[in-house]
Short mmCIF file of C-alpha atoms and ligand atoms in Angstrom, two decimals:
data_model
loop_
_atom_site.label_atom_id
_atom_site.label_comp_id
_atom_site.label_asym_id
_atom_site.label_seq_id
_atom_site.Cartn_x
_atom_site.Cartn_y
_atom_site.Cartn_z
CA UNK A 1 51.62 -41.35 -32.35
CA UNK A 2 51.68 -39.61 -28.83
CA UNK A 3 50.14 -41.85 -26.29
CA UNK A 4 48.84 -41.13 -22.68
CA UNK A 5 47.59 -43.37 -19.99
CA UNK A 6 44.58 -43.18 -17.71
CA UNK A 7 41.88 -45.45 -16.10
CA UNK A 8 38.47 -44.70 -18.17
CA UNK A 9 38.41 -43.49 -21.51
CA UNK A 10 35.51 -41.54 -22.47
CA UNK A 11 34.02 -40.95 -25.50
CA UNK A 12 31.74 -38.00 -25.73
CA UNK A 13 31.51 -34.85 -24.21
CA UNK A 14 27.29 -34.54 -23.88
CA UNK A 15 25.56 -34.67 -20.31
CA UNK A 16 26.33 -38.41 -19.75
CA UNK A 17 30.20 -38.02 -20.50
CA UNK A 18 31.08 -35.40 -18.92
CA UNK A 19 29.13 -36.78 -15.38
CA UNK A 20 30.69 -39.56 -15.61
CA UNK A 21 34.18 -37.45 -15.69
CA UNK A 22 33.02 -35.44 -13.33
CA UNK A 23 31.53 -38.63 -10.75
CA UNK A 24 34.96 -40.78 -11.35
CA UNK A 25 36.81 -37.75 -10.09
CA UNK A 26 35.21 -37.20 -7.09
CA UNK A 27 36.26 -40.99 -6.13
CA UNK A 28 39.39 -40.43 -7.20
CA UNK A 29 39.49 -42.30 -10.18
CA UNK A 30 41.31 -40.31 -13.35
CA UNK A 31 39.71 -40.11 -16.47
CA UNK A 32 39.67 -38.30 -19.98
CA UNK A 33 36.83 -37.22 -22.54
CA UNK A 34 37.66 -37.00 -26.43
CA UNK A 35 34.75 -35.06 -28.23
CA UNK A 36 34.56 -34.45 -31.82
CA UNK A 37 33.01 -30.78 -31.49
CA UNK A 38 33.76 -27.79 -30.05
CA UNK A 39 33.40 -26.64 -26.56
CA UNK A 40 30.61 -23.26 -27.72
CA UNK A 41 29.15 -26.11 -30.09
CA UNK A 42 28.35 -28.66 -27.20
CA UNK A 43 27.62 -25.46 -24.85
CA UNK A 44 25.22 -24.35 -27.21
CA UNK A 45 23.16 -26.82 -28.28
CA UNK A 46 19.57 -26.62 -27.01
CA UNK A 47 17.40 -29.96 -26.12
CA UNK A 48 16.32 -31.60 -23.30
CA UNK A 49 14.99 -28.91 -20.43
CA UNK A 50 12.93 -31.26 -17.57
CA UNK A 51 15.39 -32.45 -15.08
CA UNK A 52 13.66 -35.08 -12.83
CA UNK A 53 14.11 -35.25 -9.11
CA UNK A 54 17.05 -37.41 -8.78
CA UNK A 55 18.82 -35.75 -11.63
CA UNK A 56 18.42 -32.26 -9.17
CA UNK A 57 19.67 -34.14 -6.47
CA UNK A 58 22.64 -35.50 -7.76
CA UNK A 59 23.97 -32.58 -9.70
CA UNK A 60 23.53 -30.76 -5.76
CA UNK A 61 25.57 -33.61 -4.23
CA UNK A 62 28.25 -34.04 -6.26
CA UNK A 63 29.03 -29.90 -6.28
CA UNK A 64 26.92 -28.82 -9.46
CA UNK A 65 23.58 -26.90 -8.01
CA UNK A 66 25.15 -23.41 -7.51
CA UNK A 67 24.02 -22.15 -10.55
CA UNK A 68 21.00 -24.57 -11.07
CA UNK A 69 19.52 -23.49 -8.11
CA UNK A 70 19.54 -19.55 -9.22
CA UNK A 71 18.55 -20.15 -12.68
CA UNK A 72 16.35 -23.32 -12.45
CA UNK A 73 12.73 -23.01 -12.79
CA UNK A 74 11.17 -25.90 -10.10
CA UNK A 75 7.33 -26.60 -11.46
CA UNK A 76 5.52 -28.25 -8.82
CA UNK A 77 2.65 -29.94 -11.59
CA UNK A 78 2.32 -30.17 -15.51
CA UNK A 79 -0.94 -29.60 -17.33
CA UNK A 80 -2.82 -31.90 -19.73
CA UNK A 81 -5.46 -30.26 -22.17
CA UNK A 82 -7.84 -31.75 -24.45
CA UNK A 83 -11.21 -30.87 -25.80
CA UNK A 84 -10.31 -27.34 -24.72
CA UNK A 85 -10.04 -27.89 -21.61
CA UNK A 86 -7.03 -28.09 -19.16
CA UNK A 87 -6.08 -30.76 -16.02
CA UNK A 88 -3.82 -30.51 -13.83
CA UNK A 89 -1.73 -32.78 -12.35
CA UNK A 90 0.30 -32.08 -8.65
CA UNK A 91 3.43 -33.90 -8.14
CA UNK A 92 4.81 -33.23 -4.70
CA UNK A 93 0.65 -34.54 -3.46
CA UNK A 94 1.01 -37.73 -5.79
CA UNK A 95 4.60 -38.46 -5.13
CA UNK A 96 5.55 -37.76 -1.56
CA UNK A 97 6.67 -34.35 -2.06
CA UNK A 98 8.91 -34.48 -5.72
CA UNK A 99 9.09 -31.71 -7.79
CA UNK A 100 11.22 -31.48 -11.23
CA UNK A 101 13.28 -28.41 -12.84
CA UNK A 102 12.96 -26.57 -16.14
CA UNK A 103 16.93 -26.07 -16.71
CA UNK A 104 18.12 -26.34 -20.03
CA UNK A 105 20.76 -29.61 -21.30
CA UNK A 106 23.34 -27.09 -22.35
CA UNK A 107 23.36 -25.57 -18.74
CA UNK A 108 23.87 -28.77 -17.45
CA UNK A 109 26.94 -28.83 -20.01
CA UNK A 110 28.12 -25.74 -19.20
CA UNK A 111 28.47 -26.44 -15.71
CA UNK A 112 29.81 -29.86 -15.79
CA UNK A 113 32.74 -28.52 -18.09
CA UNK A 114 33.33 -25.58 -15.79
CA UNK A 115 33.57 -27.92 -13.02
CA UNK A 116 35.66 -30.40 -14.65
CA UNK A 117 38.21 -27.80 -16.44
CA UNK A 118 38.47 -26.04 -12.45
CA UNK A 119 39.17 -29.46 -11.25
CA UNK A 120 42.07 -30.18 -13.74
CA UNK A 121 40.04 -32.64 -16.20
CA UNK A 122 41.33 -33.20 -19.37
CA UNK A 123 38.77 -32.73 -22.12
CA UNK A 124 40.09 -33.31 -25.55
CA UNK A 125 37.37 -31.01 -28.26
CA UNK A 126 37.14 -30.82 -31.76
CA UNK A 127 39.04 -34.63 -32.75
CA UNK A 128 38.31 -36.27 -35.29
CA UNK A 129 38.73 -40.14 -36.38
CA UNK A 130 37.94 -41.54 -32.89
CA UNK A 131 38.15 -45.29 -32.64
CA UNK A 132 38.07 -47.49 -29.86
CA UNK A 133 39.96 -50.71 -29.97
CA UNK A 134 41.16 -53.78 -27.94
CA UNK A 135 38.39 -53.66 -25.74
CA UNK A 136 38.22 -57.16 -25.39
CA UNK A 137 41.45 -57.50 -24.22
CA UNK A 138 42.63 -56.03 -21.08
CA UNK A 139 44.68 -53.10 -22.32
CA UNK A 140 41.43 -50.90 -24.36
CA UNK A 141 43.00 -47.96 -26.37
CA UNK A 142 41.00 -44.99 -27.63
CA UNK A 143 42.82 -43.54 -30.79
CA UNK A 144 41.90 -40.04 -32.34
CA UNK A 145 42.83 -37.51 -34.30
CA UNK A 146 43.62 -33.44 -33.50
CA UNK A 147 44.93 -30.81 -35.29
CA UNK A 148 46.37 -33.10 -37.89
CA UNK A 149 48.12 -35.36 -34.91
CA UNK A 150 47.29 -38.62 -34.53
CA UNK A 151 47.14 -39.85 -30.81
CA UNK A 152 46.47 -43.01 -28.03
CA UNK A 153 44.86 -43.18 -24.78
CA UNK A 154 45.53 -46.10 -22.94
CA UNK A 155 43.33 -47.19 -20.72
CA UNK A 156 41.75 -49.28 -18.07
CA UNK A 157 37.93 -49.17 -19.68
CA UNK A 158 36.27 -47.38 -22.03
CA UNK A 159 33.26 -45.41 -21.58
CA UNK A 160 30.75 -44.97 -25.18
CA UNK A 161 29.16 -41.99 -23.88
CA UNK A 162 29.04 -40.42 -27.84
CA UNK A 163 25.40 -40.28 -28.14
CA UNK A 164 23.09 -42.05 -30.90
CA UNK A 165 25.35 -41.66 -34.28
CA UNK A 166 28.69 -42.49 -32.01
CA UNK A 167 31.36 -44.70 -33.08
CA UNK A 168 30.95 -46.82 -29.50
CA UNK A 169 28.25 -48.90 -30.61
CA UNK A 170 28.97 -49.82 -34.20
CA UNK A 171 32.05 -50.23 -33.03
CA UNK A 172 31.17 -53.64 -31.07
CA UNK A 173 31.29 -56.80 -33.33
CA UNK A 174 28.11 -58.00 -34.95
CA UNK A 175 26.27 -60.43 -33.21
CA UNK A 176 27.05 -59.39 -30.02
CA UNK A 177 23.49 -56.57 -29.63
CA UNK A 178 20.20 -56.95 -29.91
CA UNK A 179 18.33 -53.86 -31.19
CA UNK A 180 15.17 -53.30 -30.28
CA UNK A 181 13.39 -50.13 -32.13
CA UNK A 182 10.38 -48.40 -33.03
CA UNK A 183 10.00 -45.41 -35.31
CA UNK A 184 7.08 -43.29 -35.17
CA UNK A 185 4.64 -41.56 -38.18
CA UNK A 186 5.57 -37.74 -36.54
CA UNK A 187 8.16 -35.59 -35.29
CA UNK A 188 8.18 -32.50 -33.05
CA UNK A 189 9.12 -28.88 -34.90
CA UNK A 190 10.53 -27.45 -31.70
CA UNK A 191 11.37 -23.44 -31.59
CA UNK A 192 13.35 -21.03 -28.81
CA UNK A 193 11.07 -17.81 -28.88
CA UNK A 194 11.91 -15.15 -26.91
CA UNK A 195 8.60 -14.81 -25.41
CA UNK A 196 6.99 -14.74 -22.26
CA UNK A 197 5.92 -18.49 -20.87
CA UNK A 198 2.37 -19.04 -21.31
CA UNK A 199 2.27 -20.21 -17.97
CA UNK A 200 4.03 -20.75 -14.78
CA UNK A 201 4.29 -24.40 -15.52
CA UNK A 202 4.34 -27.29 -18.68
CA UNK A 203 1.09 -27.24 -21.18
CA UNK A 204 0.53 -30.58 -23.08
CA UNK A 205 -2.08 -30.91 -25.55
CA UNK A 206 -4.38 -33.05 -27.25
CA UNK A 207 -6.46 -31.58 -30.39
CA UNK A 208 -7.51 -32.83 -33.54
CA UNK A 209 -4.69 -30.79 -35.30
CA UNK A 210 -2.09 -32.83 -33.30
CA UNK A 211 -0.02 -32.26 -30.48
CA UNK A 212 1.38 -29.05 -28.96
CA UNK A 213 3.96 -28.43 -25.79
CA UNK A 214 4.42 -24.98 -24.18
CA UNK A 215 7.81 -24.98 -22.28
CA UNK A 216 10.58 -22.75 -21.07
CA UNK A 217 13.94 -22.00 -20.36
CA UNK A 218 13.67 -18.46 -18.61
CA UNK A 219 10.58 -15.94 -17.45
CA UNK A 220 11.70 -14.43 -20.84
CA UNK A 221 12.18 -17.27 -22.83
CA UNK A 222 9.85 -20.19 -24.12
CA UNK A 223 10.50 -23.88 -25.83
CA UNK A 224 7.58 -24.37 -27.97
CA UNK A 225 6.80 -27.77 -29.77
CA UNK A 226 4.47 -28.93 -32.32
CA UNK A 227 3.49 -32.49 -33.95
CA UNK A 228 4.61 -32.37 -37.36
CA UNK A 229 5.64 -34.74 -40.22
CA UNK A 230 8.98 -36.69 -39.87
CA UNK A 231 8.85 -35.90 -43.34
CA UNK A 232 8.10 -32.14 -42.66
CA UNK A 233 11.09 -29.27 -44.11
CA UNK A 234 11.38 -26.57 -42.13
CA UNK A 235 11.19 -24.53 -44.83
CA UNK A 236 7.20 -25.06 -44.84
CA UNK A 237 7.13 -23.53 -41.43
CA UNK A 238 7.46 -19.96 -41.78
CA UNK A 239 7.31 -18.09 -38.34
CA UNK A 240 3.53 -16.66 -38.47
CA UNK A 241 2.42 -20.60 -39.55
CA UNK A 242 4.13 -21.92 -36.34
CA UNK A 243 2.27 -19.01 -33.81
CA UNK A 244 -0.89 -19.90 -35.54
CA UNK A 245 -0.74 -23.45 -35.14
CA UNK A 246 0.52 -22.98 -31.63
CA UNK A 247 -2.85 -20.53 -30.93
CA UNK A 248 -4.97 -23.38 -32.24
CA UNK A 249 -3.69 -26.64 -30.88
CA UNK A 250 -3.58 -24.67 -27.34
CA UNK A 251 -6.71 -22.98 -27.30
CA UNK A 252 -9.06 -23.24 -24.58
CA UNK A 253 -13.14 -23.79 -25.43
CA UNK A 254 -13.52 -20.22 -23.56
CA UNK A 255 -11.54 -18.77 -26.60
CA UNK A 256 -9.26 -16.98 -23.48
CA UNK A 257 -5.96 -18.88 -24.02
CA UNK A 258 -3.35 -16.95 -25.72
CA UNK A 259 0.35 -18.02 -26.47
CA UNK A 260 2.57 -14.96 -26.06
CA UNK A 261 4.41 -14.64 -29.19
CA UNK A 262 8.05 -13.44 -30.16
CA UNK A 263 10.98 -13.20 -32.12
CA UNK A 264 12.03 -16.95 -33.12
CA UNK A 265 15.60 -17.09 -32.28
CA UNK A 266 16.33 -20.95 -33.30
CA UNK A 267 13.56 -23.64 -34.95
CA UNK A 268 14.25 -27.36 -36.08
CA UNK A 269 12.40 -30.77 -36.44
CA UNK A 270 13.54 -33.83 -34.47
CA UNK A 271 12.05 -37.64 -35.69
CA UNK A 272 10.61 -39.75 -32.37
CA UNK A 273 12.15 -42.83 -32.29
CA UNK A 274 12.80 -45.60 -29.00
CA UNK A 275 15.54 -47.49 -29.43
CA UNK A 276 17.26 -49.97 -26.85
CA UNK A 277 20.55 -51.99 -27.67
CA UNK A 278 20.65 -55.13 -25.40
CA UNK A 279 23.52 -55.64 -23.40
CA UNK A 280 25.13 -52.13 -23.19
CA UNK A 281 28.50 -53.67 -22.16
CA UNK A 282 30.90 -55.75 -24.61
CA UNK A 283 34.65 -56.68 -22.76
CA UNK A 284 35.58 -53.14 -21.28
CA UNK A 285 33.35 -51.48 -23.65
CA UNK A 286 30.78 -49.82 -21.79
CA UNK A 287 27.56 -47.92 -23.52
CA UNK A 288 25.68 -44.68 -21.21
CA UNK A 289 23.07 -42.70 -22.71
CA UNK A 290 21.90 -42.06 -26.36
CA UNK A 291 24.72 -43.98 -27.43
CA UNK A 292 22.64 -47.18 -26.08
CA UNK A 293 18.91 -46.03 -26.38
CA UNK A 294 16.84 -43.05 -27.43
CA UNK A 295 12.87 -42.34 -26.21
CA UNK A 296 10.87 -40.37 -28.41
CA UNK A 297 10.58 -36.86 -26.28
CA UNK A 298 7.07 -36.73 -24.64
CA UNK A 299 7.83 -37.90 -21.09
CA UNK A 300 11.41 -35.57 -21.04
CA UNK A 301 13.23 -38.68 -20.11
CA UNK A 302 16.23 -38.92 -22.52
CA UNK A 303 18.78 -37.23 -20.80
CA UNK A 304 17.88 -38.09 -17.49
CA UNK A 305 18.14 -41.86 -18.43
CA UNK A 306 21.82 -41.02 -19.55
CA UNK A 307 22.25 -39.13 -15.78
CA UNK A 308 20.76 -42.82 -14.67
CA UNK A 309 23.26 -44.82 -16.34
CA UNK A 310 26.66 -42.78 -15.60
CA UNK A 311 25.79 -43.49 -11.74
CA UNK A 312 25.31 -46.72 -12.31
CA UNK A 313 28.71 -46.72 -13.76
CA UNK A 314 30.36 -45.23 -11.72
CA UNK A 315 29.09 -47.18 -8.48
CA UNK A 316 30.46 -49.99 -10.76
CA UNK A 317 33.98 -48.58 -11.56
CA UNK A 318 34.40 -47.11 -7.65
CA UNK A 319 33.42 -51.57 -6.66
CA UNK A 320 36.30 -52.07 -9.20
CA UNK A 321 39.21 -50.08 -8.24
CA UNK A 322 38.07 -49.41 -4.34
CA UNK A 323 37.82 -53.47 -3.75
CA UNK A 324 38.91 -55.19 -6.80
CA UNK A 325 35.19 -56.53 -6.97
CA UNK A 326 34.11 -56.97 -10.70
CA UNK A 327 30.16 -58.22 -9.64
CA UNK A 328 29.02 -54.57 -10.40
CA UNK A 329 30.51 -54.15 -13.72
CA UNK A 330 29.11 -57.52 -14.81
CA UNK A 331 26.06 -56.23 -13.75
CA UNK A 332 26.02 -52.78 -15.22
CA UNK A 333 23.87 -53.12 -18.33
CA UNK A 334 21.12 -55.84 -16.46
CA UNK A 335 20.52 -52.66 -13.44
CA UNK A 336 20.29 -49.75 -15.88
CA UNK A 337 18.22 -51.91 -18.59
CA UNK A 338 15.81 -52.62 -15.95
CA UNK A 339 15.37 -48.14 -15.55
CA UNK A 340 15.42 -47.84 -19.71
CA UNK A 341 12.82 -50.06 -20.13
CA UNK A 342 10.36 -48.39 -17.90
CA UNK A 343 11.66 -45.10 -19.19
CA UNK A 344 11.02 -46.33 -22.71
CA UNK A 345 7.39 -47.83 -21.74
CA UNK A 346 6.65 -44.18 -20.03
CA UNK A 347 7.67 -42.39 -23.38
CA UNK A 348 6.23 -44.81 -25.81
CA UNK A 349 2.97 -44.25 -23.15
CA UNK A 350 3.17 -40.33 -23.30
CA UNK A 351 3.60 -40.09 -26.65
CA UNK A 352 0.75 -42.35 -27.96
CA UNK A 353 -1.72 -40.80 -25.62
CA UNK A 354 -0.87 -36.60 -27.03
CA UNK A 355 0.10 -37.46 -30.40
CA UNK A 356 -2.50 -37.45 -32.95
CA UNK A 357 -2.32 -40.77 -35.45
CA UNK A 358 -4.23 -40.27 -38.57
CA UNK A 359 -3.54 -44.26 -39.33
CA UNK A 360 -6.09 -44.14 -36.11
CA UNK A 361 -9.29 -45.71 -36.58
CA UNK A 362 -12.75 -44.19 -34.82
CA UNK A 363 -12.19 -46.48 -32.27
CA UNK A 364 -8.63 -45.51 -31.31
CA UNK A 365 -9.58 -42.03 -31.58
CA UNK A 366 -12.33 -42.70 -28.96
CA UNK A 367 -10.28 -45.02 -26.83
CA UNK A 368 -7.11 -41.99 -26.91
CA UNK A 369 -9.67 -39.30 -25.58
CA UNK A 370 -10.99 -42.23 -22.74
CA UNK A 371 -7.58 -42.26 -21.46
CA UNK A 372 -6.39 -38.79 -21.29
CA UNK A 373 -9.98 -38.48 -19.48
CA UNK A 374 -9.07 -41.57 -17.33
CA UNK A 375 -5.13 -39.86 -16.75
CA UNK A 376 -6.58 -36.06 -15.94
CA UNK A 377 -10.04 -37.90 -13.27
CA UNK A 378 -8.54 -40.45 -11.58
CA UNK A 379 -6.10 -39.73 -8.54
CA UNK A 380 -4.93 -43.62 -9.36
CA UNK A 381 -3.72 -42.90 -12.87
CA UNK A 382 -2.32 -39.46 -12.30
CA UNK A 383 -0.44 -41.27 -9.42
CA UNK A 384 1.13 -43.16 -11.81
CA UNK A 385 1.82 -40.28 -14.62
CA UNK A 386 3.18 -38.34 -11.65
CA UNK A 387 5.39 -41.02 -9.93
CA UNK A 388 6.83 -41.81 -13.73
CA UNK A 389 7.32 -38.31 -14.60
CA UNK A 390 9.28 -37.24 -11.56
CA UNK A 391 11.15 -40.22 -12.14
CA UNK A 392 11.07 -43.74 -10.29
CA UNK A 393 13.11 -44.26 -7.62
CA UNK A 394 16.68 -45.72 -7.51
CA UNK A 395 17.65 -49.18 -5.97
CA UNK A 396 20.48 -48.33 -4.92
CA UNK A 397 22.68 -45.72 -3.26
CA UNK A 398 24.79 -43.64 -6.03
CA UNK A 399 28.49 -43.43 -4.87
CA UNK A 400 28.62 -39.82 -3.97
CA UNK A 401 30.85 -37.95 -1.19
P1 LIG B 501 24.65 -36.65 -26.34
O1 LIG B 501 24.10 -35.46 -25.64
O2 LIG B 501 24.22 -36.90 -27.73
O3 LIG B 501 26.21 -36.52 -26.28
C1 LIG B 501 27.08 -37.30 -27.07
C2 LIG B 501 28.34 -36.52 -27.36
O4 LIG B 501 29.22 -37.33 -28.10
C3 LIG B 501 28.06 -35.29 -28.19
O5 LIG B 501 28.66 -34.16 -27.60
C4 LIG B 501 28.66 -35.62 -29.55
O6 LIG B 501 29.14 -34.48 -30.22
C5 LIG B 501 29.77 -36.56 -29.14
N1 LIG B 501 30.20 -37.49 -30.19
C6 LIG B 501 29.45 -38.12 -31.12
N2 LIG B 501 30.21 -38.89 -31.91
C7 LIG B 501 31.48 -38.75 -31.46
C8 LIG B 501 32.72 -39.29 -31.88
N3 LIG B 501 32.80 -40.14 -32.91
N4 LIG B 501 33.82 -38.93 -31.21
C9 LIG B 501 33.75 -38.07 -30.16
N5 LIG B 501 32.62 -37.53 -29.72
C10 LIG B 501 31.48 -37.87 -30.37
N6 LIG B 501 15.43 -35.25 -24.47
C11 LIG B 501 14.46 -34.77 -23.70
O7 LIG B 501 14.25 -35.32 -22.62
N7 LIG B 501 13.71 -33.67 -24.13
C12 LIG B 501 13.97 -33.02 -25.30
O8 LIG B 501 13.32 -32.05 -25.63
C13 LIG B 501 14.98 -33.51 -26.12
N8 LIG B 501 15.27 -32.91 -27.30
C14 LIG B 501 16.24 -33.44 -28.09
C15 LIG B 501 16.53 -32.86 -29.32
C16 LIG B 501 17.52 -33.39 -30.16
C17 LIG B 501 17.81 -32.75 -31.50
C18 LIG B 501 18.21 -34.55 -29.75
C19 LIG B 501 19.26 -35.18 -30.63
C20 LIG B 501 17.94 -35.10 -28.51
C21 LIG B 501 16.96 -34.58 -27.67
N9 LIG B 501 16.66 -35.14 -26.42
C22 LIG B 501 15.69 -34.64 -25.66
C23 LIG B 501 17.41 -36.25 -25.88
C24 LIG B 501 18.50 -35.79 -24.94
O9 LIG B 501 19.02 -34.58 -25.37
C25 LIG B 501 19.55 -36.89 -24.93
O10 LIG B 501 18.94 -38.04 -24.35
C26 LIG B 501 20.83 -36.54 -24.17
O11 LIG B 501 21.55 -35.58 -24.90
C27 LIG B 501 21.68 -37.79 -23.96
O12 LIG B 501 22.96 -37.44 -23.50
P2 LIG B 501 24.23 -38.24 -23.97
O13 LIG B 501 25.36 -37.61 -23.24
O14 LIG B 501 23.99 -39.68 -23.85
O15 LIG B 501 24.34 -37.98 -25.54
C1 LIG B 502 10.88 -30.12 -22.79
C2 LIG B 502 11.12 -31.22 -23.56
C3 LIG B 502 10.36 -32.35 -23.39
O1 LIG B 502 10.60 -33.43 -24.14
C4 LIG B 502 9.33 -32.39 -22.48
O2 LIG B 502 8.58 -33.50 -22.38
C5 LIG B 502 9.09 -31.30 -21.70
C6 LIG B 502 9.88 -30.15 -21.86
C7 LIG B 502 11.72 -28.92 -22.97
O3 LIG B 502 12.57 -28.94 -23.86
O4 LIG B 502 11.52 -27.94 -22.25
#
């Protein structure tokens, strides 16, 4: 078995991986990623698109924003429509001047890899039979499989950055996590239409029929979702059923609303689920991202929260090997649980509020349309939305230079 040394491990080349690759270099500290797909696969994969504030400003101050910055669509508000009618809410007013960006997950991707590959990082696609081991010793070993060859990294720690289905956290002993989890009765049928944007910025909405989001990726591209069955095969959801559905769940009571419509270049359905594992640290195991909790989409915070946690880490790691002070590691999962929690309540908040329950009672129903009133009328409650939605503020300084 060929074996190399380094000083973090990292399982997982998705945003969270490959950050924390990218973070650990610019402190100087080595590391190397082992992904089990291929580089166009992990390039190409559409998802998340809403980067919050902070995410912006760290991917500009750690070298990333060249290309964000051209391509990046910065929204200055989102929209919330209901009974036919549309509110808008103003972040930079309600938040001191934040914004977010429209920039797809797979940019993100493409960039980080381009940065790390020009800086000499070592990323490891397409292995199979990844396992980590001895982690609760002091000598943690990631073992994998390529091309046939089976091979050992030897390292200092090991980073589980391998999303929800990894190997990271099954991989801890049982007993050890406590998993918290909630499923939910819908999922979103999300398409890639090449099609003008409706509009300049986000459209969520409330009807009867269920839930609808109008997104983006380019001015000639748009990220369309609708609230279907977790049950639900695509299959059922020929093209000229999704446009109509989209005209009806967007349309405004003045009958003017339109959804530009287009050739559907890619269409799947995604369950909602929020998940939290509790601690996200075992030995010199470490969990970032999906790998230790999923939000259901509605409030866009899922990969942010994995941007969250691989500075967290890192400021960690750099308290480790810059001053041989372990206080930060210990700490690691206690500061980022404190973020996914309020990150979980925002998403679990979000998604009740849009989503249409049919195990609703006529209360509910009434109480639901109360609060998107209460959300869309009162500066307080928009406030809130707003300040959630650009994402909270940090506690502490990331490690950046
Ligand atoms: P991931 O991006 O999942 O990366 C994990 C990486 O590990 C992957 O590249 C995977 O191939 C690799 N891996 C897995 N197992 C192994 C193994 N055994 N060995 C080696 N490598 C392995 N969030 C939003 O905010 N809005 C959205 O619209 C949205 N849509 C989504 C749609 C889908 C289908 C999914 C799955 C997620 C979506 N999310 C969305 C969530 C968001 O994309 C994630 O929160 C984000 O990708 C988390 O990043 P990560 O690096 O932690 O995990
Ligand atoms: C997108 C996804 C989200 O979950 C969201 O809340 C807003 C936008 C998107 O993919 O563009």
């Amino acid at each position: 078995m060929a074996s190399t040394r380094t000083q973090i491990g990292i399982v997982g080349a998705g945003p969270a991986g490959l950050l924390l690759s990218h973070l650990l270099a610019r402190e100087g500290i080595e590391s190397i990623l082992v992904e089990d797909r291929s580089r166009t696969y992990v390039e190409e994969r559409i998802r998340a698109g809403v980067l919050e504030q902070g995410t912006v400003d760290i991917l500009n101050q750690t070298g990333l924003g060249e290309r964000m910055n051209r391509e990046s669509l910065i929204h200055d508000g989102i929209e919330i429509r209901f009974n036919g009618t549309g509110h808008r809410i103003d972040f930079p007013s309600l938040t001191g001047g934040k914004r977010i960006a429209v920039y797809g997950q797979h940019e993100v991707v493409k960039d980080l890899i381009a940065a790390r590959l020009a800086d000499g990082g070592v990323i490891h696609f397409e292995v199979s039979d990844v396992s980590v081991n001895d982690f609760t010793d002091t000598a943690p070993k990631i073992r994998y499989r390529k091309a046939g060859e089976g091979n050992e990294i030897a390292c200092d720690f090991i980073a589980g950055c391998d999303g929800f289905h990894g190997i990271c956290r099954p991989s801890i002993p049982e007993g050890i996590l406590t998993a918290y989890d909630r499923e939910y009765p819908f999922a979103w049928l999300g398409i890639l239409a090449e099609s003008t944007p409706a509009a300049e910025e986000l459209i969520y909405t409330h009807t009867d029929r269920g839930f609808a989001l109008l997104s983006m990726r380019s001015p000639t591209l748009s990220r369309l979702y609708l609230q279907c069955n977790p049950e639900d095969d695509i299959a059922r959801w020929p093209d000229d059923r999704i446009w109509e559905e989209l005209q009806r769940r967007t349309a405004t009571a003045d009958g003017a609303f339109r959804v530009p419509e287009g050739p559907i270049l890619q269409k799947g359905i995604t369950p909602m689920r929020s998940f939290v594992v509790e601690p996200m640290q075992h030995g010199r195991l470490y969990l970032a991202g999906d790998a230790a909790h999923i939000v259901p989409p509605t409030g866009a915070k899922g990969m942010n929260l994995a941007v969250a946690d691989v500075r967290t880490l890192t400021t960690a790691l750099v308290a480790f090997y810059k001053n041989g002070d372990v206080t930060r590691l210990g700490e690691y999962s206690a500061r980022c649980l404190r973020r996914v929690w309020k990150a979980q309540r925002f998403s679990w908040w979000m998604t009740t509020m849009l989503h249409l329950n049919r195990a609703d009672s006529p209360f509910d129903r009434r109480r639901q349309i109360a609060e998107l009133d209460y959300v869309t009328s009162s500066e307080t409650a928009m406030r809130s939305l707003a300040e959630n939605y650009v994402g909270l503020p940090f506690d502490d300084p990331v490690a950046v230079n």
